[in-house]
mmCIF file with all atom_site columns, C-alpha atoms in Angstrom:
data_model
loop_
_atom_site.group_PDB
_atom_site.id
_atom_site.type_symbol
_atom_site.label_atom_id
_atom_site.label_alt_id
_atom_site.label_comp_id
_atom_site.label_asym_id
_atom_site.label_entity_id
_atom_site.label_seq_id
_atom_site.pdbx_PDB_ins_code
_atom_site.Cartn_x
_atom_site.Cartn_y
_atom_site.Cartn_z
_atom_site.occupancy
_atom_site.B_iso_or_equiv
_atom_site.pdbx_formal_charge
_atom_site.auth_seq_id
_atom_site.auth_comp_id
_atom_site.auth_asym_id
_atom_site.auth_atom_id
_atom_site.pdbx_PDB_model_num
ATOM 1   C CA . MET A 1 1   ? 104.283 345.559 -14.235 1.00 79.00 ? 1   MET A CA 1
ATOM 2   C CA . GLY A 1 2   ? 107.006 348.072 -13.381 1.00 90.00 ? 2   GLY A CA 1
ATOM 3   C CA . LYS A 1 3   ? 106.924 351.783 -14.159 1.00 94.00 ? 3   LYS A CA 1
ATOM 4   C CA . ILE A 1 4   ? 108.852 353.501 -16.939 1.00 94.00 ? 4   ILE A CA 1
ATOM 5   C CA . ILE A 1 5   ? 110.616 356.431 -15.288 1.00 96.00 ? 5   ILE A CA 1
ATOM 6   C CA . CYS A 1 6   ? 111.386 359.091 -17.885 1.00 96.00 ? 6   CYS A CA 1
ATOM 7   C CA . LEU A 1 7   ? 114.165 361.499 -16.863 1.00 97.00 ? 7   LEU A CA 1
ATOM 8   C CA . MET A 1 8   ? 113.805 364.710 -18.871 1.00 96.00 ? 8   MET A CA 1
ATOM 9   C CA . GLY A 1 9   ? 115.257 368.180 -19.044 1.00 95.00 ? 9   GLY A CA 1
ATOM 10  C CA . LYS A 1 10  ? 117.086 370.645 -21.208 1.00 94.00 ? 10  LYS A CA 1
ATOM 11  C CA . SER A 1 11  ? 120.605 369.838 -22.385 1.00 90.00 ? 11  SER A CA 1
ATOM 12  C CA . CYS A 1 12  ? 123.320 370.040 -19.718 1.00 91.00 ? 12  CYS A CA 1
ATOM 13  C CA . ALA A 1 13  ? 120.844 370.086 -16.815 1.00 94.00 ? 13  ALA A CA 1
ATOM 14  C CA . GLY A 1 14  ? 122.675 367.101 -15.329 1.00 93.00 ? 14  GLY A CA 1
ATOM 15  C CA . LYS A 1 15  ? 120.483 364.257 -16.576 1.00 94.00 ? 15  LYS A CA 1
ATOM 16  C CA . ASP A 1 16  ? 123.383 361.893 -17.344 1.00 90.00 ? 16  ASP A CA 1
ATOM 17  C CA . THR A 1 17  ? 124.860 362.222 -13.843 1.00 94.00 ? 17  THR A CA 1
ATOM 18  C CA . LEU A 1 18  ? 121.470 361.796 -12.177 1.00 97.00 ? 18  LEU A CA 1
ATOM 19  C CA . TYR A 1 19  ? 120.709 358.835 -14.453 1.00 95.00 ? 19  TYR A CA 1
ATOM 20  C CA . LYS A 1 20  ? 123.909 357.021 -13.461 1.00 94.00 ? 20  LYS A CA 1
ATOM 21  C CA . ARG A 1 21  ? 123.378 357.686 -9.761  1.00 97.00 ? 21  ARG A CA 1
ATOM 22  C CA . LEU A 1 22  ? 119.746 356.522 -9.847  1.00 98.00 ? 22  LEU A CA 1
ATOM 23  C CA . LEU A 1 23  ? 120.710 353.315 -11.671 1.00 96.00 ? 23  LEU A CA 1
ATOM 24  C CA . ALA A 1 24  ? 123.415 352.631 -9.078  1.00 96.00 ? 24  ALA A CA 1
ATOM 25  C CA . ASP A 1 25  ? 120.894 352.931 -6.214  1.00 96.00 ? 25  ASP A CA 1
ATOM 26  C CA . ARG A 1 26  ? 120.288 349.301 -5.190  1.00 94.00 ? 26  ARG A CA 1
ATOM 27  C CA . GLU A 1 27  ? 117.298 350.232 -3.067  1.00 94.00 ? 27  GLU A CA 1
ATOM 28  C CA . LEU A 1 28  ? 115.467 351.526 -6.147  1.00 96.00 ? 28  LEU A CA 1
ATOM 29  C CA . GLY A 1 29  ? 116.572 348.535 -8.257  1.00 94.00 ? 29  GLY A CA 1
ATOM 30  C CA . LEU A 1 30  ? 115.890 350.263 -11.561 1.00 95.00 ? 30  LEU A CA 1
ATOM 31  C CA . LYS A 1 31  ? 116.535 348.610 -14.907 1.00 93.00 ? 31  LYS A CA 1
ATOM 32  C CA . LYS A 1 32  ? 118.312 350.649 -17.596 1.00 91.00 ? 32  LYS A CA 1
ATOM 33  C CA . ILE A 1 33  ? 116.575 351.562 -20.860 1.00 90.00 ? 33  ILE A CA 1
ATOM 34  C CA . VAL A 1 34  ? 119.015 352.385 -23.659 1.00 92.00 ? 34  VAL A CA 1
ATOM 35  C CA . PRO A 1 35  ? 117.651 354.596 -26.468 1.00 92.00 ? 35  PRO A CA 1
ATOM 36  C CA . TYR A 1 36  ? 118.744 354.510 -30.107 1.00 96.00 ? 36  TYR A CA 1
ATOM 37  C CA . THR A 1 37  ? 120.385 357.200 -32.227 1.00 96.00 ? 37  THR A CA 1
ATOM 38  C CA . THR A 1 38  ? 121.796 357.779 -35.691 1.00 97.00 ? 38  THR A CA 1
ATOM 39  C CA . ARG A 1 39  ? 124.235 360.430 -34.483 1.00 94.00 ? 39  ARG A CA 1
ATOM 40  C CA . PRO A 1 40  ? 127.947 359.590 -34.389 1.00 92.00 ? 40  PRO A CA 1
ATOM 41  C CA . ILE A 1 41  ? 129.301 358.113 -31.205 1.00 92.00 ? 41  ILE A CA 1
ATOM 42  C CA . ARG A 1 42  ? 131.087 360.678 -29.011 1.00 87.00 ? 42  ARG A CA 1
ATOM 43  C CA . GLU A 1 43  ? 134.480 360.216 -27.440 1.00 86.00 ? 43  GLU A CA 1
ATOM 44  C CA . GLY A 1 44  ? 134.100 358.071 -24.315 1.00 90.00 ? 44  GLY A CA 1
ATOM 45  C CA . GLU A 1 45  ? 130.691 356.646 -25.266 1.00 92.00 ? 45  GLU A CA 1
ATOM 46  C CA . ARG A 1 46  ? 130.112 352.917 -25.761 1.00 93.00 ? 46  ARG A CA 1
ATOM 47  C CA . GLU A 1 47  ? 127.653 350.976 -27.900 1.00 95.00 ? 47  GLU A CA 1
ATOM 48  C CA . GLY A 1 48  ? 124.706 349.769 -25.841 1.00 92.00 ? 48  GLY A CA 1
ATOM 49  C CA . VAL A 1 49  ? 125.622 351.949 -22.872 1.00 90.00 ? 49  VAL A CA 1
ATOM 50  C CA . GLU A 1 50  ? 124.615 355.526 -23.703 1.00 88.00 ? 50  GLU A CA 1
ATOM 51  C CA . TYR A 1 51  ? 122.805 354.580 -26.927 1.00 92.00 ? 51  TYR A CA 1
ATOM 52  C CA . PHE A 1 52  ? 122.413 351.851 -29.488 1.00 96.00 ? 52  PHE A CA 1
ATOM 53  C CA . TYR A 1 53  ? 124.045 353.468 -32.524 1.00 97.00 ? 53  TYR A CA 1
ATOM 54  C CA . THR A 1 54  ? 122.686 352.846 -35.983 1.00 96.00 ? 54  THR A CA 1
ATOM 55  C CA . ASP A 1 55  ? 122.391 354.645 -39.302 1.00 95.00 ? 55  ASP A CA 1
ATOM 56  C CA . GLU A 1 56  ? 119.448 355.978 -41.303 1.00 95.00 ? 56  GLU A CA 1
ATOM 57  C CA . GLU A 1 57  ? 118.949 352.607 -42.989 1.00 96.00 ? 57  GLU A CA 1
ATOM 58  C CA . GLY A 1 58  ? 118.764 350.865 -39.589 1.00 96.00 ? 58  GLY A CA 1
ATOM 59  C CA . PHE A 1 59  ? 116.240 353.434 -38.347 1.00 97.00 ? 59  PHE A CA 1
ATOM 60  C CA . GLN A 1 60  ? 114.055 353.002 -41.440 1.00 97.00 ? 60  GLN A CA 1
ATOM 61  C CA . ARG A 1 61  ? 114.183 349.207 -41.095 1.00 97.00 ? 61  ARG A CA 1
ATOM 62  C CA . LEU A 1 62  ? 113.007 349.353 -37.449 1.00 96.00 ? 62  LEU A CA 1
ATOM 63  C CA . LYS A 1 63  ? 110.308 351.847 -38.388 1.00 96.00 ? 63  LYS A CA 1
ATOM 64  C CA . SER A 1 64  ? 109.005 349.657 -41.222 1.00 97.00 ? 64  SER A CA 1
ATOM 65  C CA . LEU A 1 65  ? 108.748 346.775 -38.724 1.00 95.00 ? 65  LEU A CA 1
ATOM 66  C CA . GLY A 1 66  ? 106.564 348.964 -36.456 1.00 93.00 ? 66  GLY A CA 1
ATOM 67  C CA . LYS A 1 67  ? 109.182 348.886 -33.689 1.00 94.00 ? 67  LYS A CA 1
ATOM 68  C CA . VAL A 1 68  ? 109.765 352.664 -33.336 1.00 95.00 ? 68  VAL A CA 1
ATOM 69  C CA . ILE A 1 69  ? 107.583 354.058 -30.516 1.00 92.00 ? 69  ILE A CA 1
ATOM 70  C CA . GLU A 1 70  ? 108.758 357.634 -30.885 1.00 91.00 ? 70  GLU A CA 1
ATOM 71  C CA . ASP A 1 71  ? 111.475 359.483 -32.742 1.00 93.00 ? 71  ASP A CA 1
ATOM 72  C CA . ARG A 1 72  ? 112.928 362.953 -32.997 1.00 88.00 ? 72  ARG A CA 1
ATOM 73  C CA . ALA A 1 73  ? 114.860 364.214 -36.007 1.00 90.00 ? 73  ALA A CA 1
ATOM 74  C CA . TYR A 1 74  ? 117.306 367.093 -35.656 1.00 86.00 ? 74  TYR A CA 1
ATOM 75  C CA . HIS A 1 75  ? 118.824 368.889 -38.613 1.00 86.00 ? 75  HIS A CA 1
ATOM 76  C CA . THR A 1 76  ? 122.158 369.595 -36.983 1.00 83.00 ? 76  THR A CA 1
ATOM 77  C CA . TYR A 1 77  ? 125.222 371.438 -38.087 1.00 79.00 ? 77  TYR A CA 1
ATOM 78  C CA . HIS A 1 78  ? 126.625 367.981 -39.013 1.00 84.00 ? 78  HIS A CA 1
ATOM 79  C CA . GLY A 1 79  ? 123.564 366.553 -40.770 1.00 89.00 ? 79  GLY A CA 1
ATOM 80  C CA . LEU A 1 80  ? 120.364 364.726 -39.777 1.00 94.00 ? 80  LEU A CA 1
ATOM 81  C CA . TRP A 1 81  ? 120.505 363.014 -36.380 1.00 94.00 ? 81  TRP A CA 1
ATOM 82  C CA . ARG A 1 82  ? 117.674 360.869 -35.055 1.00 95.00 ? 82  ARG A CA 1
ATOM 83  C CA . TYR A 1 83  ? 116.979 359.818 -31.484 1.00 92.00 ? 83  TYR A CA 1
ATOM 84  C CA . PHE A 1 84  ? 114.329 357.183 -30.902 1.00 94.00 ? 84  PHE A CA 1
ATOM 85  C CA . THR A 1 85  ? 112.807 354.597 -28.591 1.00 92.00 ? 85  THR A CA 1
ATOM 86  C CA . VAL A 1 86  ? 112.282 351.080 -29.858 1.00 94.00 ? 86  VAL A CA 1
ATOM 87  C CA . ASP A 1 87  ? 109.678 348.609 -28.641 1.00 91.00 ? 87  ASP A CA 1
ATOM 88  C CA . ASP A 1 88  ? 112.195 345.932 -27.760 1.00 89.00 ? 88  ASP A CA 1
ATOM 89  C CA . ASP A 1 89  ? 112.779 343.549 -24.849 1.00 84.00 ? 89  ASP A CA 1
ATOM 90  C CA . GLN A 1 90  ? 113.912 346.427 -22.630 1.00 86.00 ? 90  GLN A CA 1
ATOM 91  C CA . LEU A 1 91  ? 110.342 347.741 -22.244 1.00 78.00 ? 91  LEU A CA 1
ATOM 92  C CA . ARG A 1 92  ? 108.309 344.539 -22.372 1.00 73.00 ? 92  ARG A CA 1
ATOM 93  C CA . ASP A 1 93  ? 107.284 341.987 -19.791 1.00 61.00 ? 93  ASP A CA 1
ATOM 94  C CA . THR A 1 94  ? 109.230 343.298 -16.831 1.00 73.00 ? 94  THR A CA 1
ATOM 95  C CA . ASP A 1 95  ? 108.244 343.493 -13.196 1.00 83.00 ? 95  ASP A CA 1
ATOM 96  C CA . ARG A 1 96  ? 111.130 345.869 -12.489 1.00 89.00 ? 96  ARG A CA 1
ATOM 97  C CA . SER A 1 97  ? 110.730 349.574 -13.003 1.00 94.00 ? 97  SER A CA 1
ATOM 98  C CA . CYS A 1 98  ? 112.857 351.005 -15.813 1.00 93.00 ? 98  CYS A CA 1
ATOM 99  C CA . LEU A 1 99  ? 114.760 354.272 -16.126 1.00 95.00 ? 99  LEU A CA 1
ATOM 100 C CA . MET A 1 100 ? 115.359 356.142 -19.358 1.00 93.00 ? 100 MET A CA 1
ATOM 101 C CA . ILE A 1 101 ? 116.466 359.588 -20.457 1.00 91.00 ? 101 ILE A CA 1
ATOM 102 C CA . GLY A 1 102 ? 114.125 361.252 -22.929 1.00 87.00 ? 102 GLY A CA 1
ATOM 103 C CA . THR A 1 103 ? 112.727 364.475 -24.242 1.00 87.00 ? 103 THR A CA 1
ATOM 104 C CA . LEU A 1 104 ? 109.354 365.940 -23.385 1.00 91.00 ? 104 LEU A CA 1
ATOM 105 C CA . GLU A 1 105 ? 108.086 364.908 -26.826 1.00 88.00 ? 105 GLU A CA 1
ATOM 106 C CA . ALA A 1 106 ? 109.348 361.363 -26.251 1.00 88.00 ? 106 ALA A CA 1
ATOM 107 C CA . TYR A 1 107 ? 107.490 361.291 -22.937 1.00 94.00 ? 107 TYR A CA 1
ATOM 108 C CA . ARG A 1 108 ? 104.260 362.388 -24.656 1.00 93.00 ? 108 ARG A CA 1
ATOM 109 C CA . ARG A 1 109 ? 104.591 359.631 -27.255 1.00 91.00 ? 109 ARG A CA 1
ATOM 110 C CA . LEU A 1 110 ? 105.302 357.057 -24.533 1.00 91.00 ? 110 LEU A CA 1
ATOM 111 C CA . GLN A 1 111 ? 102.116 358.254 -22.766 1.00 93.00 ? 111 GLN A CA 1
ATOM 112 C CA . ASP A 1 112 ? 100.176 357.561 -25.959 1.00 92.00 ? 112 ASP A CA 1
ATOM 113 C CA . TYR A 1 113 ? 101.811 354.159 -26.434 1.00 90.00 ? 113 TYR A CA 1
ATOM 114 C CA . PHE A 1 114 ? 101.790 352.774 -22.861 1.00 90.00 ? 114 PHE A CA 1
ATOM 115 C CA . GLY A 1 115 ? 99.254  354.981 -21.045 1.00 91.00 ? 115 GLY A CA 1
ATOM 116 C CA . MET A 1 116 ? 99.941  357.497 -18.285 1.00 92.00 ? 116 MET A CA 1
ATOM 117 C CA . ASP A 1 117 ? 99.671  354.933 -15.486 1.00 92.00 ? 117 ASP A CA 1
ATOM 118 C CA . ARG A 1 118 ? 102.793 353.098 -16.691 1.00 92.00 ? 118 ARG A CA 1
ATOM 119 C CA . LEU A 1 119 ? 104.948 356.274 -16.731 1.00 95.00 ? 119 LEU A CA 1
ATOM 120 C CA . LEU A 1 120 ? 106.587 358.385 -14.027 1.00 97.00 ? 120 LEU A CA 1
ATOM 121 C CA . PRO A 1 121 ? 107.997 361.743 -15.253 1.00 97.00 ? 121 PRO A CA 1
ATOM 122 C CA . VAL A 1 122 ? 111.122 363.250 -13.670 1.00 98.00 ? 122 VAL A CA 1
ATOM 123 C CA . MET A 1 123 ? 111.671 366.794 -14.995 1.00 98.00 ? 123 MET A CA 1
ATOM 124 C CA . VAL A 1 124 ? 115.131 368.228 -14.189 1.00 98.00 ? 124 VAL A CA 1
ATOM 125 C CA . GLU A 1 125 ? 115.794 371.966 -14.469 1.00 97.00 ? 125 GLU A CA 1
ATOM 126 C CA . LEU A 1 126 ? 118.780 374.285 -14.158 1.00 94.00 ? 126 LEU A CA 1
ATOM 127 C CA . GLU A 1 127 ? 119.262 378.011 -14.737 1.00 94.00 ? 127 GLU A CA 1
ATOM 128 C CA . ASP A 1 128 ? 120.158 378.719 -18.386 1.00 92.00 ? 128 ASP A CA 1
ATOM 129 C CA . GLY A 1 129 ? 123.513 380.403 -17.675 1.00 92.00 ? 129 GLY A CA 1
ATOM 130 C CA . LEU A 1 130 ? 124.748 377.382 -15.727 1.00 93.00 ? 130 LEU A CA 1
ATOM 131 C CA . ARG A 1 131 ? 123.528 375.027 -18.460 1.00 92.00 ? 131 ARG A CA 1
ATOM 132 C CA . LEU A 1 132 ? 125.329 377.027 -21.137 1.00 91.00 ? 132 LEU A CA 1
ATOM 133 C CA . GLN A 1 133 ? 128.582 376.962 -19.137 1.00 93.00 ? 133 GLN A CA 1
ATOM 134 C CA . ARG A 1 134 ? 128.298 373.191 -18.682 1.00 90.00 ? 134 ARG A CA 1
ATOM 135 C CA . ALA A 1 135 ? 127.664 372.761 -22.425 1.00 90.00 ? 135 ALA A CA 1
ATOM 136 C CA . LEU A 1 136 ? 130.723 374.851 -23.280 1.00 93.00 ? 136 LEU A CA 1
ATOM 137 C CA . ASP A 1 137 ? 132.883 372.916 -20.813 1.00 92.00 ? 137 ASP A CA 1
ATOM 138 C CA . ARG A 1 138 ? 131.725 369.621 -22.334 1.00 89.00 ? 138 ARG A CA 1
ATOM 139 C CA . GLU A 1 139 ? 132.504 370.740 -25.885 1.00 90.00 ? 139 GLU A CA 1
ATOM 140 C CA . LEU A 1 140 ? 135.921 372.048 -24.857 1.00 91.00 ? 140 LEU A CA 1
ATOM 141 C CA . SER A 1 141 ? 136.768 368.564 -23.556 1.00 91.00 ? 141 SER A CA 1
ATOM 142 C CA . GLN A 1 142 ? 136.018 366.949 -26.956 1.00 89.00 ? 142 GLN A CA 1
ATOM 143 C CA . GLU A 1 143 ? 138.759 366.315 -29.498 1.00 86.00 ? 143 GLU A CA 1
ATOM 144 C CA . CYS A 1 144 ? 136.636 368.070 -32.154 1.00 88.00 ? 144 CYS A CA 1
ATOM 145 C CA . PRO A 1 145 ? 134.240 370.472 -30.399 1.00 89.00 ? 145 PRO A CA 1
ATOM 146 C CA . LYS A 1 146 ? 130.911 371.042 -32.162 1.00 87.00 ? 146 LYS A CA 1
ATOM 147 C CA . TYR A 1 147 ? 130.032 374.571 -31.058 1.00 90.00 ? 147 TYR A CA 1
ATOM 148 C CA . GLY A 1 148 ? 127.377 375.069 -33.730 1.00 88.00 ? 148 GLY A CA 1
ATOM 149 C CA . GLU A 1 149 ? 125.497 371.991 -32.538 1.00 84.00 ? 149 GLU A CA 1
ATOM 150 C CA . MET A 1 150 ? 125.874 373.114 -28.916 1.00 89.00 ? 150 MET A CA 1
ATOM 151 C CA . CYS A 1 151 ? 124.224 376.446 -29.743 1.00 90.00 ? 151 CYS A CA 1
ATOM 152 C CA . ARG A 1 152 ? 121.469 374.809 -31.800 1.00 85.00 ? 152 ARG A CA 1
ATOM 153 C CA . ARG A 1 153 ? 120.579 372.462 -28.932 1.00 85.00 ? 153 ARG A CA 1
ATOM 154 C CA . PHE A 1 154 ? 120.577 375.285 -26.404 1.00 89.00 ? 154 PHE A CA 1
ATOM 155 C CA . LEU A 1 155 ? 118.164 377.374 -28.487 1.00 89.00 ? 155 LEU A CA 1
ATOM 156 C CA . ALA A 1 156 ? 115.949 374.403 -29.405 1.00 88.00 ? 156 ALA A CA 1
ATOM 157 C CA . ASP A 1 157 ? 115.489 373.568 -25.718 1.00 91.00 ? 157 ASP A CA 1
ATOM 158 C CA . SER A 1 158 ? 113.504 376.787 -25.147 1.00 88.00 ? 158 SER A CA 1
ATOM 159 C CA . GLU A 1 159 ? 110.861 375.623 -27.605 1.00 90.00 ? 159 GLU A CA 1
ATOM 160 C CA . ASP A 1 160 ? 111.028 371.923 -26.772 1.00 91.00 ? 160 ASP A CA 1
ATOM 161 C CA . PHE A 1 161 ? 110.543 372.536 -23.027 1.00 94.00 ? 161 PHE A CA 1
ATOM 162 C CA . SER A 1 162 ? 108.113 375.458 -23.135 1.00 94.00 ? 162 SER A CA 1
ATOM 163 C CA . GLU A 1 163 ? 105.774 375.926 -20.187 1.00 94.00 ? 163 GLU A CA 1
ATOM 164 C CA . GLU A 1 164 ? 102.833 375.144 -22.455 1.00 95.00 ? 164 GLU A CA 1
ATOM 165 C CA . LYS A 1 165 ? 104.316 371.787 -23.503 1.00 95.00 ? 165 LYS A CA 1
ATOM 166 C CA . ILE A 1 166 ? 105.196 370.869 -19.916 1.00 96.00 ? 166 ILE A CA 1
ATOM 167 C CA . ALA A 1 167 ? 101.604 371.579 -18.863 1.00 95.00 ? 167 ALA A CA 1
ATOM 168 C CA . GLN A 1 168 ? 100.214 369.538 -21.790 1.00 94.00 ? 168 GLN A CA 1
ATOM 169 C CA . ALA A 1 169 ? 102.300 366.576 -20.602 1.00 95.00 ? 169 ALA A CA 1
ATOM 170 C CA . HIS A 1 170 ? 100.675 366.842 -17.149 1.00 94.00 ? 170 HIS A CA 1
ATOM 171 C CA . ILE A 1 171 ? 104.009 367.298 -15.381 1.00 95.00 ? 171 ILE A CA 1
ATOM 172 C CA . SER A 1 172 ? 103.460 368.974 -12.045 1.00 92.00 ? 172 SER A CA 1
ATOM 173 C CA . ARG A 1 173 ? 106.683 368.117 -10.177 1.00 96.00 ? 173 ARG A CA 1
ATOM 174 C CA . ARG A 1 174 ? 110.094 369.486 -11.181 1.00 97.00 ? 174 ARG A CA 1
ATOM 175 C CA . PHE A 1 175 ? 113.559 369.098 -9.699  1.00 98.00 ? 175 PHE A CA 1
ATOM 176 C CA . VAL A 1 176 ? 116.133 371.928 -9.737  1.00 97.00 ? 176 VAL A CA 1
ATOM 177 C CA . ASN A 1 177 ? 119.649 370.516 -10.125 1.00 97.00 ? 177 ASN A CA 1
ATOM 178 C CA . ASP A 1 178 ? 121.690 373.365 -8.644  1.00 95.00 ? 178 ASP A CA 1
ATOM 179 C CA . ASP A 1 179 ? 122.811 371.082 -5.779  1.00 96.00 ? 179 ASP A CA 1
ATOM 180 C CA . LEU A 1 180 ? 123.377 367.539 -7.026  1.00 96.00 ? 180 LEU A CA 1
ATOM 181 C CA . GLU A 1 181 ? 123.013 365.689 -3.711  1.00 97.00 ? 181 GLU A CA 1
ATOM 182 C CA . ARG A 1 182 ? 119.859 367.534 -2.684  1.00 98.00 ? 182 ARG A CA 1
ATOM 183 C CA . CYS A 1 183 ? 118.313 367.101 -6.135  1.00 98.00 ? 183 CYS A CA 1
ATOM 184 C CA . LEU A 1 184 ? 119.215 363.409 -6.188  1.00 98.00 ? 184 LEU A CA 1
ATOM 185 C CA . GLU A 1 185 ? 117.633 362.796 -2.780  1.00 98.00 ? 185 GLU A CA 1
ATOM 186 C CA . GLU A 1 186 ? 114.428 364.592 -3.809  1.00 98.00 ? 186 GLU A CA 1
ATOM 187 C CA . ILE A 1 187 ? 114.222 362.475 -6.970  1.00 98.00 ? 187 ILE A CA 1
ATOM 188 C CA . ARG A 1 188 ? 114.947 359.246 -5.041  1.00 98.00 ? 188 ARG A CA 1
ATOM 189 C CA . GLU A 1 189 ? 112.085 359.959 -2.637  1.00 98.00 ? 189 GLU A CA 1
ATOM 190 C CA . TYR A 1 190 ? 109.717 360.810 -5.505  1.00 98.00 ? 190 TYR A CA 1
ATOM 191 C CA . VAL A 1 191 ? 110.677 357.631 -7.413  1.00 97.00 ? 191 VAL A CA 1
ATOM 192 C CA . ARG A 1 192 ? 110.360 355.424 -4.306  1.00 97.00 ? 192 ARG A CA 1
ATOM 193 C CA . ASP A 1 193 ? 106.849 356.760 -3.763  1.00 96.00 ? 193 ASP A CA 1
ATOM 194 C CA . GLY A 1 194 ? 105.992 356.381 -7.456  1.00 95.00 ? 194 GLY A CA 1
ATOM 195 C CA . ILE A 1 195 ? 107.055 352.757 -7.824  1.00 93.00 ? 195 ILE A CA 1
ATOM 196 C CA . SER A 1 196 ? 105.791 351.412 -4.508  1.00 87.00 ? 196 SER A CA 1
#
């Protein structure tokens, strides 16, 4: 059975770019895992590509069916937003290794659900000032920037990715994304070794 590669890191550390590049790498041959969310779709996003979008009722229905592996609820400036992983066909009965973007908490819950041997953590880091600038640039490009939510996410990341929590998740390897090509090559090598 293939590995579940969980790409993690604070907001605006470059996970989306790395995710797309890793999926496009034919040598790795990774299968995409699409998470679920109740947050509104952003400009440029597509259903089933970045997320499967649902509402609170859809989340509760999946949860009552025992399909939700892990979930995170955020009380945002714009209301309650949930992000979650569903035990669906994406994660079952596959010989190919899968790639997903998740939080550290999501990774811990996946460890509990699938066992550590099935998972390969990829922790991406970037200096806070650079992350904040990237977040601001992203919000400025939106038709209706959500600066309050940007600030909330930035501050929440400090707690969500504390050194203590990283150690509890048994993550020993980290990748600094201050040079995209170098970081990508380091991750590719690590993933190749981890799935072979």
